[in-house]
Short mmCIF file of C-alpha atoms and ligand atoms in Angstrom, two decimals:
data_model
loop_
_atom_site.label_atom_id
_atom_site.label_comp_id
_atom_site.label_asym_id
_atom_site.label_seq_id
_atom_site.Cartn_x
_atom_site.Cartn_y
_atom_site.Cartn_z
CA MET O 943 -0.12 -0.04 0.34
CA LYS O 944 1.56 3.32 -1.26
CA ASP O 945 0.33 5.63 1.83
CA LYS O 946 -1.32 4.22 4.97
CA LYS O 947 -2.44 7.93 6.11
CA THR O 948 -6.19 7.92 6.94
CA ILE O 949 -8.79 10.42 7.34
CA HIS O 950 -9.39 11.98 10.77
CA LEU O 951 -12.67 12.36 12.28
CA ASP O 952 -13.02 15.51 14.80
CA PHE O 953 -16.50 15.34 16.24
CA ASN O 954 -15.64 17.52 19.49
CA ASN O 955 -17.92 20.39 18.30
CA MET O 956 -21.30 17.76 17.81
CA MET O 957 -21.04 16.98 21.78
CA ALA O 958 -22.93 18.69 24.55
CA ASP O 959 -19.79 19.33 26.28
CA THR O 960 -18.57 22.17 24.03
CA ILE O 961 -22.01 23.21 22.48
CA GLY O 962 -24.24 22.51 25.22
CA LEU O 963 -26.95 20.12 25.94
CA GLU O 964 -29.60 22.15 23.48
CA HIS O 965 -27.88 21.12 20.33
CA GLY O 966 -25.16 18.72 21.29
CA ILE O 967 -25.31 15.08 21.70
CA THR O 968 -24.44 13.59 25.30
CA GLU O 969 -21.84 10.70 25.67
CA GLN O 970 -24.40 8.83 27.31
CA GLU O 971 -26.37 9.03 24.20
CA LEU O 972 -23.65 7.63 22.43
CA LYS O 973 -23.23 4.80 24.79
CA THR O 974 -26.88 4.16 24.47
CA LEU O 975 -26.82 3.95 20.98
CA ALA O 976 -23.55 1.80 21.06
CA PRO O 977 -24.86 -1.49 21.39
CA VAL O 978 -27.51 -1.37 18.50
CA ALA O 979 -24.71 0.24 16.57
CA ASN O 980 -22.66 -3.01 17.21
CA ARG O 981 -25.10 -4.86 16.46
CA TYR O 982 -26.00 -2.83 12.47
CA VAL O 983 -22.07 -3.69 12.12
CA ASN O 984 -22.48 -7.52 12.72
CA ASP O 985 -25.91 -7.56 10.63
CA VAL O 986 -23.90 -5.79 7.65
CA LYS O 987 -21.09 -8.05 8.29
CA GLU O 988 -23.55 -11.27 7.79
CA GLU O 989 -25.69 -9.31 4.70
CA ARG O 990 -22.61 -9.18 3.01
CA SER O 991 -21.08 -12.64 3.49
CA ARG O 992 -24.26 -13.49 2.06
CA GLY O 993 -23.57 -11.82 -0.88
CA LYS O 994 -26.12 -8.85 -0.13
CA LEU O 995 -24.20 -6.05 -0.27
CA PRO O 996 -21.87 -6.29 -3.32
CA PHE O 997 -20.72 -2.35 -3.12
CA LEU O 998 -18.46 -3.43 -0.19
CA ASP O 999 -16.41 -6.11 -1.87
CA LEU O 1000 -15.89 -3.64 -5.09
CA PRO O 1001 -12.23 -2.29 -4.02
CA TYR O 1002 -11.02 -5.98 -4.11
CA GLN O 1003 -11.87 -6.52 -7.82
CA LYS O 1004 -8.84 -7.24 -9.75
CA ASN O 1005 -9.88 -8.71 -13.23
CA ILE O 1006 -12.01 -5.58 -13.56
CA THR O 1007 -9.52 -2.95 -12.74
CA THR O 1008 -6.93 -4.95 -15.39
CA GLU O 1009 -9.47 -4.66 -18.06
CA ILE O 1010 -10.26 -1.22 -17.20
CA ILE O 1011 -6.49 -0.35 -17.20
CA ASN O 1012 -5.77 -2.33 -20.53
CA THR O 1013 -8.63 -0.47 -22.50
CA ALA O 1014 -8.10 2.81 -21.09
CA ASN O 1015 -4.29 2.19 -22.03
CA SER O 1016 -5.05 0.89 -25.57
CA LEU O 1017 -7.17 3.98 -26.07
CA LYS O 1018 -4.74 6.55 -25.19
CA GLY O 1019 -3.77 9.22 -27.07
CA LYS O 1020 -6.31 7.74 -29.94
CA PHE O 1021 -9.54 10.32 -28.48
CA LYS O 1022 -8.96 14.46 -27.56
CA ASN O 1023 -12.28 14.17 -26.02
CA LEU O 1024 -14.16 11.58 -23.52
CA VAL O 1025 -18.03 12.38 -22.66
CA VAL O 1026 -19.27 10.63 -20.28
CA VAL O 1027 -23.37 10.23 -20.79
CA GLY O 1028 -25.31 9.17 -17.92
CA ILE O 1029 -27.59 10.83 -15.12
CA GLY O 1030 -27.37 10.82 -11.22
CA GLY O 1031 -25.51 7.79 -9.88
CA SER O 1032 -24.06 7.22 -13.45
CA ALA O 1033 -22.55 10.77 -13.65
CA LEU O 1034 -21.91 12.03 -10.24
CA GLY O 1035 -18.78 9.76 -9.16
CA ASN O 1036 -17.27 10.84 -12.54
CA THR O 1037 -17.26 14.16 -12.08
CA ALA O 1038 -16.08 13.89 -7.92
CA ILE O 1039 -12.89 11.41 -9.23
CA HIS O 1040 -12.42 13.91 -12.34
CA THR O 1041 -12.87 17.31 -10.48
CA ALA O 1042 -10.52 15.82 -7.28
CA LEU O 1043 -8.00 14.29 -8.92
CA ASN O 1044 -6.97 16.16 -12.34
CA HIS O 1045 -5.95 19.42 -13.36
CA PRO O 1046 -8.29 22.05 -12.15
CA PHE O 1047 -8.38 23.35 -15.67
CA HIS O 1048 -7.47 19.97 -17.46
CA ASN O 1049 -9.88 20.55 -20.40
CA ILE O 1050 -8.40 23.83 -21.54
CA LEU O 1051 -4.89 22.46 -20.94
CA THR O 1052 -2.99 21.75 -24.35
CA ASP O 1053 -2.61 17.85 -25.77
CA ARG O 1054 0.93 18.21 -24.34
CA GLU O 1055 0.31 19.28 -21.02
CA ARG O 1056 -2.90 16.66 -20.81
CA LYS O 1057 0.23 13.98 -21.26
CA SER O 1058 -2.68 12.90 -24.08
CA PHE O 1059 -5.26 12.06 -22.03
CA PRO O 1060 -8.38 13.27 -23.15
CA ARG O 1061 -10.73 16.11 -22.06
CA VAL O 1062 -13.76 14.67 -19.91
CA PHE O 1063 -17.06 16.15 -20.13
CA VAL O 1064 -19.62 14.90 -18.28
CA LEU O 1065 -23.12 14.80 -20.02
CA ASP O 1066 -26.02 14.58 -17.66
CA ASN O 1067 -29.09 16.86 -18.24
CA VAL O 1068 -31.00 16.85 -21.36
CA ASP O 1069 -30.55 20.34 -21.22
CA PRO O 1070 -30.55 21.45 -24.98
CA ASP O 1071 -28.73 24.30 -25.12
CA ARG O 1072 -25.62 22.78 -22.93
CA PHE O 1073 -25.75 19.63 -24.81
CA SER O 1074 -25.78 21.55 -28.26
CA GLY O 1075 -22.91 23.48 -26.62
CA LEU O 1076 -21.05 20.70 -26.11
CA LEU O 1077 -21.59 18.88 -29.38
CA ASP O 1078 -20.58 22.27 -31.01
CA ILE O 1079 -16.95 21.81 -29.62
CA VAL O 1080 -16.33 17.86 -29.59
CA LYS O 1081 -15.60 17.01 -32.94
CA PRO O 1082 -17.05 13.06 -33.72
CA GLU O 1083 -13.85 12.02 -35.03
CA GLU O 1084 -11.69 12.86 -31.99
CA THR O 1085 -14.55 11.60 -29.73
CA LEU O 1086 -14.88 8.96 -27.30
CA PHE O 1087 -18.47 8.22 -25.81
CA ASN O 1088 -19.01 6.39 -22.77
CA PHE O 1089 -22.73 5.92 -22.35
CA ILE O 1090 -23.60 4.95 -18.75
CA THR O 1091 -26.98 3.55 -17.63
CA LYS O 1092 -27.63 0.83 -15.15
CA SER O 1093 -31.03 -0.23 -16.29
CA GLY O 1094 -30.49 0.43 -19.81
CA THR O 1095 -33.31 2.65 -20.43
CA THR O 1096 -32.88 6.37 -18.39
CA VAL O 1097 -35.01 8.28 -20.92
CA GLU O 1098 -32.20 11.47 -20.24
CA THR O 1099 -29.16 8.91 -21.21
CA MET O 1100 -31.24 7.05 -23.97
CA ALA O 1101 -31.94 10.45 -25.61
CA GLN O 1102 -28.86 11.76 -25.68
CA PHE O 1103 -27.47 8.26 -26.91
CA LEU O 1104 -29.74 8.21 -29.92
CA ILE O 1105 -28.87 11.69 -31.05
CA ILE O 1106 -25.05 11.34 -30.50
CA THR O 1107 -24.58 7.65 -32.28
CA LYS O 1108 -26.74 9.28 -35.11
CA ARG O 1109 -24.69 11.90 -35.44
CA LEU O 1110 -21.19 9.69 -35.12
CA ARG O 1111 -22.66 7.03 -37.71
CA ASP O 1112 -23.48 10.13 -40.40
CA ARG O 1113 -20.11 11.66 -40.02
CA LEU O 1114 -18.05 8.43 -39.57
CA GLY O 1115 -19.76 5.34 -40.94
CA LYS O 1116 -18.98 2.02 -39.89
CA ASP O 1117 -16.56 3.16 -37.72
CA TYR O 1118 -18.54 5.03 -35.53
CA LYS O 1119 -18.47 1.82 -33.27
CA ASP O 1120 -14.98 2.74 -32.24
CA HIS O 1121 -16.32 5.87 -30.89
CA VAL O 1122 -18.81 4.30 -28.43
CA ILE O 1123 -18.66 2.47 -25.13
CA THR O 1124 -21.27 1.14 -23.16
CA THR O 1125 -21.45 0.81 -19.21
CA THR O 1126 -24.44 -1.28 -18.24
CA ASP O 1127 -26.16 -4.30 -17.21
CA SER O 1128 -24.82 -7.40 -17.95
CA GLU O 1129 -28.13 -8.84 -19.62
CA ASN O 1130 -30.95 -6.63 -18.94
CA GLY O 1131 -31.77 -2.86 -20.75
CA THR O 1132 -32.07 -2.08 -24.14
CA LEU O 1133 -28.58 -0.58 -23.89
CA ARG O 1134 -27.25 -4.03 -23.20
CA GLU O 1135 -29.43 -5.48 -26.49
CA ILE O 1136 -28.25 -2.67 -28.57
CA THR O 1137 -24.35 -3.13 -27.30
CA ARG O 1138 -24.84 -6.91 -28.31
CA ARG O 1139 -26.48 -6.42 -31.79
CA GLU O 1140 -23.84 -3.53 -32.84
CA GLY O 1141 -20.44 -4.90 -31.14
CA PHE O 1142 -19.88 -2.00 -28.90
CA ARG O 1143 -17.01 -1.92 -26.56
CA SER O 1144 -18.78 -2.35 -22.87
CA PHE O 1145 -17.93 -3.01 -19.53
CA VAL O 1146 -20.71 -4.41 -17.04
CA ILE O 1147 -21.73 -2.95 -14.16
CA PRO O 1148 -22.23 -5.56 -11.43
CA GLY O 1149 -25.12 -6.95 -10.16
CA GLY O 1150 -27.09 -5.54 -6.85
CA VAL O 1151 -24.60 -2.46 -6.96
CA GLY O 1152 -27.29 0.75 -7.37
CA GLY O 1153 -26.07 3.65 -9.12
CA ARG O 1154 -25.43 5.86 -6.38
CA TYR O 1155 -22.74 3.29 -4.88
CA SER O 1156 -21.28 2.21 -8.42
CA VAL O 1157 -18.02 4.69 -8.50
CA LEU O 1158 -15.66 2.05 -7.73
CA THR O 1159 -17.36 0.05 -10.60
CA PRO O 1160 -16.47 1.01 -14.15
CA VAL O 1161 -18.95 3.38 -14.29
CA GLY O 1162 -16.53 5.64 -12.34
CA LEU O 1163 -13.12 4.03 -13.03
CA PHE O 1164 -13.23 4.02 -16.90
CA SER O 1165 -13.35 7.67 -17.34
CA ALA O 1166 -10.79 7.86 -14.40
CA ALA O 1167 -8.42 5.50 -15.86
CA MET O 1168 -8.64 7.14 -19.23
CA SER O 1169 -8.05 10.62 -17.88
CA GLY O 1170 -4.69 9.40 -16.10
CA VAL O 1171 -6.13 8.92 -12.51
CA ASP O 1172 -4.50 5.52 -10.48
CA ILE O 1173 -7.50 3.68 -10.03
CA VAL O 1174 -5.51 1.21 -8.42
CA ALA O 1175 -4.22 3.38 -5.65
CA LEU O 1176 -8.16 4.47 -5.83
CA LEU O 1177 -9.31 0.59 -4.83
CA GLU O 1178 -6.70 0.69 -2.41
CA GLY O 1179 -7.74 3.69 -0.56
CA ALA O 1180 -11.35 1.94 -0.74
CA ALA O 1181 -10.13 -1.38 0.49
CA PHE O 1182 -8.18 0.59 3.58
CA MET O 1183 -11.10 2.52 4.73
CA ASP O 1184 -12.75 -1.33 4.93
CA LYS O 1185 -10.09 -2.20 7.12
CA VAL O 1186 -10.85 0.93 9.29
CA CYS O 1187 -14.44 0.26 9.33
CA LYS O 1188 -14.10 -2.96 10.62
CA SER O 1189 -14.66 -2.76 13.97
CA ASP O 1190 -17.91 -2.69 15.77
CA ASN O 1191 -17.20 -0.59 18.53
CA LEU O 1192 -18.47 2.53 17.89
CA TRP O 1193 -15.53 4.75 19.29
CA GLU O 1194 -13.42 3.02 16.59
CA ASN O 1195 -15.12 3.18 13.41
CA PRO O 1196 -15.46 6.15 11.53
CA ALA O 1197 -18.40 5.24 9.53
CA LEU O 1198 -20.53 4.20 12.56
CA MET O 1199 -19.88 7.07 14.36
CA GLY O 1200 -20.53 9.25 11.70
CA ALA O 1201 -24.11 7.67 10.59
CA ALA O 1202 -24.49 8.02 14.74
CA LEU O 1203 -23.89 11.27 14.86
CA TYR O 1204 -26.22 12.31 11.80
CA PHE O 1205 -29.10 10.44 12.87
CA LEU O 1206 -28.90 11.64 16.60
CA SER O 1207 -28.50 15.27 15.99
CA HIS O 1208 -31.38 14.59 13.63
CA THR O 1209 -33.78 12.43 15.55
CA LYS O 1210 -33.04 13.91 19.14
CA LYS O 1211 -31.68 17.47 18.39
CA GLY O 1212 -33.75 18.32 15.18
CA LYS O 1213 -31.31 19.26 12.70
CA ASN O 1214 -32.93 17.74 9.46
CA ILE O 1215 -30.73 19.34 7.53
CA VAL O 1216 -26.75 18.18 6.61
CA VAL O 1217 -24.51 20.47 4.87
CA MET O 1218 -21.45 18.95 3.17
CA MET O 1219 -18.93 21.60 3.00
CA PRO O 1220 -15.06 20.90 1.86
CA TYR O 1221 -12.54 23.90 2.06
CA SER O 1222 -11.49 22.96 -1.30
CA ASN O 1223 -12.75 23.36 -4.80
CA ALA O 1224 -11.47 19.81 -5.78
CA LEU O 1225 -13.82 18.12 -3.35
CA SER O 1226 -17.03 20.25 -4.41
CA GLY O 1227 -17.83 17.22 -7.13
CA VAL O 1228 -17.52 14.53 -4.06
CA ALA O 1229 -20.07 16.78 -2.04
CA ASP O 1230 -22.45 16.83 -4.81
CA TRP O 1231 -21.80 12.84 -4.92
CA PHE O 1232 -22.47 12.65 -1.28
CA CYS O 1233 -26.06 14.20 -1.51
CA GLN O 1234 -27.32 12.06 -4.11
CA LEU O 1235 -25.73 9.38 -1.81
CA TRP O 1236 -27.41 10.47 1.31
CA ALA O 1237 -30.88 12.05 -0.32
CA GLU O 1238 -31.59 9.19 -2.42
CA SER O 1239 -30.54 6.24 0.13
CA LEU O 1240 -32.46 7.57 3.78
CA GLY O 1241 -34.92 9.67 2.39
CA LYS O 1242 -38.01 7.51 2.60
CA LYS O 1243 -41.75 7.26 2.94
CA PHE O 1244 -41.66 3.96 4.58
CA THR O 1245 -39.84 1.57 7.04
CA LEU O 1246 -38.08 -1.46 6.62
CA ASN O 1247 -41.65 -2.72 8.74
CA ASN O 1248 -43.99 -0.83 6.07
CA GLU O 1249 -44.50 2.25 8.41
CA VAL O 1250 -45.38 5.27 7.14
CA VAL O 1251 -42.41 7.73 8.37
CA HIS O 1252 -41.16 10.11 5.64
CA THR O 1253 -37.44 10.63 7.18
CA GLY O 1254 -34.41 11.28 6.06
CA SER O 1255 -32.29 14.53 6.72
CA THR O 1256 -31.75 17.11 3.54
CA PRO O 1257 -27.96 17.06 2.20
CA VAL O 1258 -26.37 20.54 1.17
CA LYS O 1259 -23.43 21.19 -0.53
CA ALA O 1260 -21.51 24.10 0.53
CA VAL O 1261 -17.80 25.19 -0.70
CA GLY O 1262 -15.37 26.90 1.53
CA VAL O 1263 -14.35 29.74 1.67
CA VAL O 1264 -16.98 30.39 -1.33
CA ASP O 1265 -20.18 30.00 0.48
CA GLN O 1266 -18.81 31.74 3.56
CA HIS O 1267 -20.07 34.74 1.44
CA SER O 1268 -23.28 33.16 0.53
CA GLN O 1269 -24.77 30.82 2.80
CA LEU O 1270 -22.62 31.08 6.04
CA GLN O 1271 -24.88 33.74 7.28
CA LEU O 1272 -27.88 31.35 7.65
CA TYR O 1273 -26.26 29.04 8.97
CA MET O 1274 -25.19 31.26 11.95
CA GLU O 1275 -28.11 33.19 12.14
CA GLY O 1276 -30.81 31.37 10.96
CA PRO O 1277 -32.32 28.20 12.38
CA TYR O 1278 -30.77 25.82 14.22
CA ASP O 1279 -31.97 22.79 11.72
CA LYS O 1280 -28.28 21.96 10.46
CA ILE O 1281 -25.35 20.13 11.20
CA VAL O 1282 -21.91 21.01 9.01
CA THR O 1283 -19.37 18.61 7.96
CA PHE O 1284 -16.79 20.13 6.88
CA LEU O 1285 -14.07 18.48 4.39
CA ALA O 1286 -10.42 19.82 5.27
CA ILE O 1287 -6.99 18.81 3.37
CA LYS O 1288 -4.51 19.48 5.23
CA ARG O 1289 -1.51 19.94 2.86
CA PHE O 1290 -2.82 21.29 -0.74
CA SER O 1291 -0.16 20.29 -3.55
CA LYS O 1292 0.61 23.94 -4.10
CA GLU O 1293 2.10 26.30 -1.88
CA VAL O 1294 1.05 29.83 -3.22
CA SER O 1295 2.96 32.51 -1.46
CA ILE O 1296 1.40 35.99 -1.32
CA VAL O 1297 3.86 37.73 -3.07
CA SER O 1298 4.40 41.45 -1.17
CA GLY O 1299 7.37 43.88 -1.38
CA ASN O 1300 7.78 47.02 0.58
CA ASP O 1301 5.53 48.82 -1.10
CA ILE O 1302 2.63 47.30 -0.01
CA GLU O 1303 -0.30 48.86 1.11
CA SER O 1304 -0.57 49.59 4.98
CA ASP O 1305 -3.90 48.05 4.77
CA LEU O 1306 -2.96 44.86 3.09
CA VAL O 1307 0.43 44.42 5.20
CA TYR O 1308 -0.80 41.56 7.19
CA LEU O 1309 -0.94 39.56 4.47
CA LYS O 1310 2.76 39.99 4.24
CA GLY O 1311 4.64 36.63 4.42
CA HIS O 1312 1.47 34.25 4.19
CA ALA O 1313 0.52 31.88 1.42
CA LEU O 1314 -3.11 31.20 -0.02
CA ASN O 1315 -2.58 28.34 1.79
CA ASN O 1316 -2.63 30.39 5.55
CA VAL O 1317 -5.83 32.30 4.08
CA MET O 1318 -7.70 29.32 3.44
CA ASN O 1319 -6.77 27.43 6.51
CA ALA O 1320 -7.62 30.76 8.46
CA GLU O 1321 -11.16 30.87 6.93
CA PHE O 1322 -12.03 27.45 7.80
CA GLU O 1323 -10.81 27.65 11.20
CA GLY O 1324 -12.41 31.09 11.50
CA THR O 1325 -15.70 29.55 10.31
CA ARG O 1326 -15.30 26.35 12.26
CA LEU O 1327 -15.07 28.32 15.56
CA ALA O 1328 -17.88 31.09 14.80
CA LEU O 1329 -20.35 28.01 14.23
CA THR O 1330 -19.20 26.28 17.34
CA GLU O 1331 -19.47 29.47 19.41
CA GLN O 1332 -22.70 29.99 18.12
CA LYS O 1333 -23.45 26.47 19.41
CA HIS O 1334 -23.90 24.67 15.90
CA PRO O 1335 -23.17 21.52 15.30
CA ASN O 1336 -20.12 20.47 13.39
CA CYS O 1337 -17.73 17.81 12.64
CA THR O 1338 -14.15 17.91 10.58
CA LEU O 1339 -13.01 15.37 8.14
CA THR O 1340 -9.42 16.13 7.56
CA ILE O 1341 -7.39 14.14 5.13
CA ASP O 1342 -3.34 14.72 4.97
CA GLU O 1343 -3.48 15.16 1.11
CA LEU O 1344 -5.71 14.61 -1.74
CA SER O 1345 -4.63 11.54 -3.34
CA ALA O 1346 -6.36 8.70 -5.48
CA PHE O 1347 -5.59 7.02 -2.16
CA THR O 1348 -7.21 9.25 0.13
CA LEU O 1349 -10.12 9.94 -2.43
CA GLY O 1350 -11.02 6.01 -2.52
CA GLN O 1351 -10.97 6.03 1.50
CA LEU O 1352 -13.68 9.05 1.45
CA PHE O 1353 -15.99 7.32 -1.51
CA TYR O 1354 -16.01 3.95 0.86
CA LEU O 1355 -16.34 6.07 4.04
CA PHE O 1356 -19.56 7.72 2.64
CA GLU O 1357 -21.21 4.83 1.07
CA LEU O 1358 -20.73 2.63 4.47
CA GLN O 1359 -22.10 5.94 6.63
CA THR O 1360 -24.85 6.09 4.41
CA ALA O 1361 -25.51 1.71 4.48
CA TYR O 1362 -25.47 2.02 8.71
CA ALA O 1363 -27.57 5.43 8.60
CA GLY O 1364 -29.89 3.05 6.99
CA LYS O 1365 -30.11 0.75 9.68
CA PHE O 1366 -30.57 3.47 11.94
CA TYR O 1367 -33.78 5.09 10.16
CA ASN O 1368 -34.58 1.47 9.82
CA VAL O 1369 -35.13 2.36 6.08
CA ASN O 1370 -34.04 0.52 2.78
CA ALA O 1371 -30.93 2.54 1.77
CA PHE O 1372 -30.66 0.85 -1.55
CA ASP O 1373 -33.94 1.13 -3.31
CA GLN O 1374 -35.06 4.86 -4.77
CA PRO O 1375 -39.04 4.01 -5.22
CA GLY O 1376 -39.30 8.39 -5.35
CA VAL O 1377 -37.07 8.31 -8.55
CA GLU O 1378 -38.84 5.32 -10.33
CA ALA O 1379 -42.10 7.28 -10.22
CA GLY O 1380 -40.65 10.28 -12.05
CA LYS O 1381 -39.18 8.19 -14.43
CA ILE O 1382 -42.49 6.29 -15.11
CA ASN O 1383 -44.20 9.56 -15.09
CA ALA O 1384 -42.10 11.18 -18.03
CA PHE O 1385 -42.18 7.63 -20.17
CA ALA O 1386 -45.90 7.70 -20.09
CA MET O 1387 -45.78 11.53 -21.02
CA LEU O 1388 -43.19 10.69 -23.81
CA GLY O 1389 -45.69 7.93 -24.99
CA ARG O 1390 -43.49 4.63 -24.05
CA LYS O 1391 -44.85 1.50 -24.93
CA GLY O 1392 -46.62 -0.13 -21.97
CA PHE O 1393 -47.25 3.08 -20.09
CA GLU O 1394 -50.41 4.04 -21.64
CA GLN O 1395 -52.72 3.46 -18.70
CA ARG O 1396 -50.06 5.79 -16.41
CA GLU O 1397 -50.46 7.85 -19.89
CA ARG O 1398 -54.18 8.41 -19.21
CA GLU O 1399 -54.28 8.94 -15.58
CA ILE O 1400 -51.93 11.79 -16.25
CA ASP O 1401 -54.32 13.40 -18.88
CA ILE O 1402 -57.03 12.98 -16.59
CA GLN O 1403 -55.19 14.79 -13.98
CA LEU O 1404 -53.75 17.60 -16.33
CA GLN O 1405 -57.28 18.42 -17.21
CA ARG O 1406 -58.22 18.71 -14.02
CA ALA O 1407 -55.63 20.31 -12.58
CA GLN O 1408 -56.39 23.83 -10.57
CA LYS O 1409 -55.97 26.61 -12.81
CA LYS O 1410 -57.39 29.16 -11.03
CA TYR O 1411 -54.12 30.90 -9.22
CA HIS O 1412 -51.65 32.18 -11.85
CA ILE O 1413 -50.48 35.91 -12.55
O1 PA5 T 2239 -28.56 5.55 -7.48
C1 PA5 T 2239 -29.50 5.47 -8.27
O2 PA5 T 2239 -29.85 4.27 -8.36
C2 PA5 T 2239 -30.00 6.34 -9.78
O3 PA5 T 2239 -29.37 7.93 -9.00
C3 PA5 T 2239 -29.58 6.13 -11.08
O4 PA5 T 2239 -27.99 6.24 -10.48
C4 PA5 T 2239 -29.86 7.18 -11.85
O5 PA5 T 2239 -31.43 6.95 -11.77
C5 PA5 T 2239 -29.54 6.54 -12.96
O6 PA5 T 2239 -30.48 5.21 -13.44
P1 PA5 T 2239 -29.55 4.19 -14.50
O7 PA5 T 2239 -27.90 4.13 -14.23
O8 PA5 T 2239 -30.36 3.38 -14.45
O9 PA5 T 2239 -29.58 5.22 -15.93
#
C-alpha cells in the first residue's frame, strides 16, 4: 500500500460538552446507541457474507480493474475528448473523481500538457442548449462517448444516445462503433441489447450495485483511468477504509460514528439538514456525489416494517470559502436545523505565497509572509470556531493530502456511513421508489409502449388541475 494515512474524524463540536445540551449530543446518548450500532455492524457483515451488499467488495475486483486499465491504455492518444453520458449515480462519481484528481483546468490544457489524456466532459442533463453547446466543441472523429446506465433505459441517457450515435454514424460510417463504449447491466436493458447487436465495446455494472454506490465499478473507474487517474490507488484507498471500519465498536469506526452522529442530531436535536462543506474546490464534486448518496438512500416514506415515516435529512453542498460569502449568514444566524461537516485538506498540492514587496499598502501588510494556504486555513478555522461559538453542531473530516488513495477512502467511508444510517433509520438505503415514479411519469408523457394506462391517468390529472391561481 502506497500511503497508509487515513481520514481523521473530529466530532468534538457535535457534543454537548462543547456546544451545550440543547444542540449537542451527550456521551450518554452515544453510549446508549452503542450496542445497537454494534448489532448493525454485525448485520452488515452478515449481509455482506451472503452477497447482499456487493458494493462493499468492489475494492477487491482485480480482473475488472486490469480490464479497465488495459482498455484505457489501448485507447490512449486516440481521442482528444471523452464524453461520459449518464445521470445520477451514473454521472456524479465521474465528476467527483475528475474534479478531485485532475488539473483544475484539465479541459483547457493543451494535449501536451494533458500528456495526451483526453479532455473529460460529463453530460447528464437533457438541457438542449448545454447538450448542443458541447457537441459544438467536440468533433466526432476526435471523441469517445461512454454511455452509462445501469437500467439501460433511462430516458435522459438514451435520448442523448440516439442523437449522438446518429451524428457519429452520419460522420464516420461504420467506424462509428469505435467511438462508443457502453457501461450497463450484463443482461438487462435496452442499452445492453443495442450493445450486443452493434458490437460496441462495453463494461458491465456488477449486479446488485445501485447507481449511487457504483463509483468504484467501471461506472467511475473507466473515465478515471482514461484521464490518467491511478485507479489501483483509488481502490486501495477504499480497501484501506474497509479495514479501518471493520470494528463493531462505535468509538473506533468512523463510518458508524458518522451515521450515529447524523442520526442522533436529526432525531434527538431536530437537525434535519446536513451541510457537506469541503474547504477545497477539488472536493466540490465529492460533496455533490455525497448529496445524492445521502438523499436518495435515506429519504424514504416507509420503514422496513412498512410504517409510513417520511424520514430523511436533507443534504446541502457548500464550498469553503466561497459559501462563507453566500450561505454562512444563514448557517450562523438562521434556524438551528443543521449540522455542518467540513472536509479539510491539511496539505494542498501547491503552496502559493502572497507576493509582497515593501511597497505594500499598509492596510494589506497583515498578508505579508502568508500563503493562500494560510488564508484558506484561517478562514476554515475561523468559520468552524464561529459556528461552534454559536452552538451550531459541526464535525470535520481531515485528510493529509488529496490523492487517489485518500479519495478512495472518502468514497468508501460515505457509502458505508450511508448503509449504517439506513439501519439506524430502519429504511431501505438501496432502493429509490421516488425516483422510479418520476421515470415512469416521464415515459408515460413521452408515449412509451407499456405506459398507456399511466398516460391516461396523467391526462385526466392535468385536465382537472387547478387553473385558478396564476399571475
Ligand atoms: O442511484 C441511483 O440508482 C440513481 O441515481 C441512478 O443512478 C439514476 O437514476 C440513473 O439510472 P441509470 O443508471 O439506470 O440510468
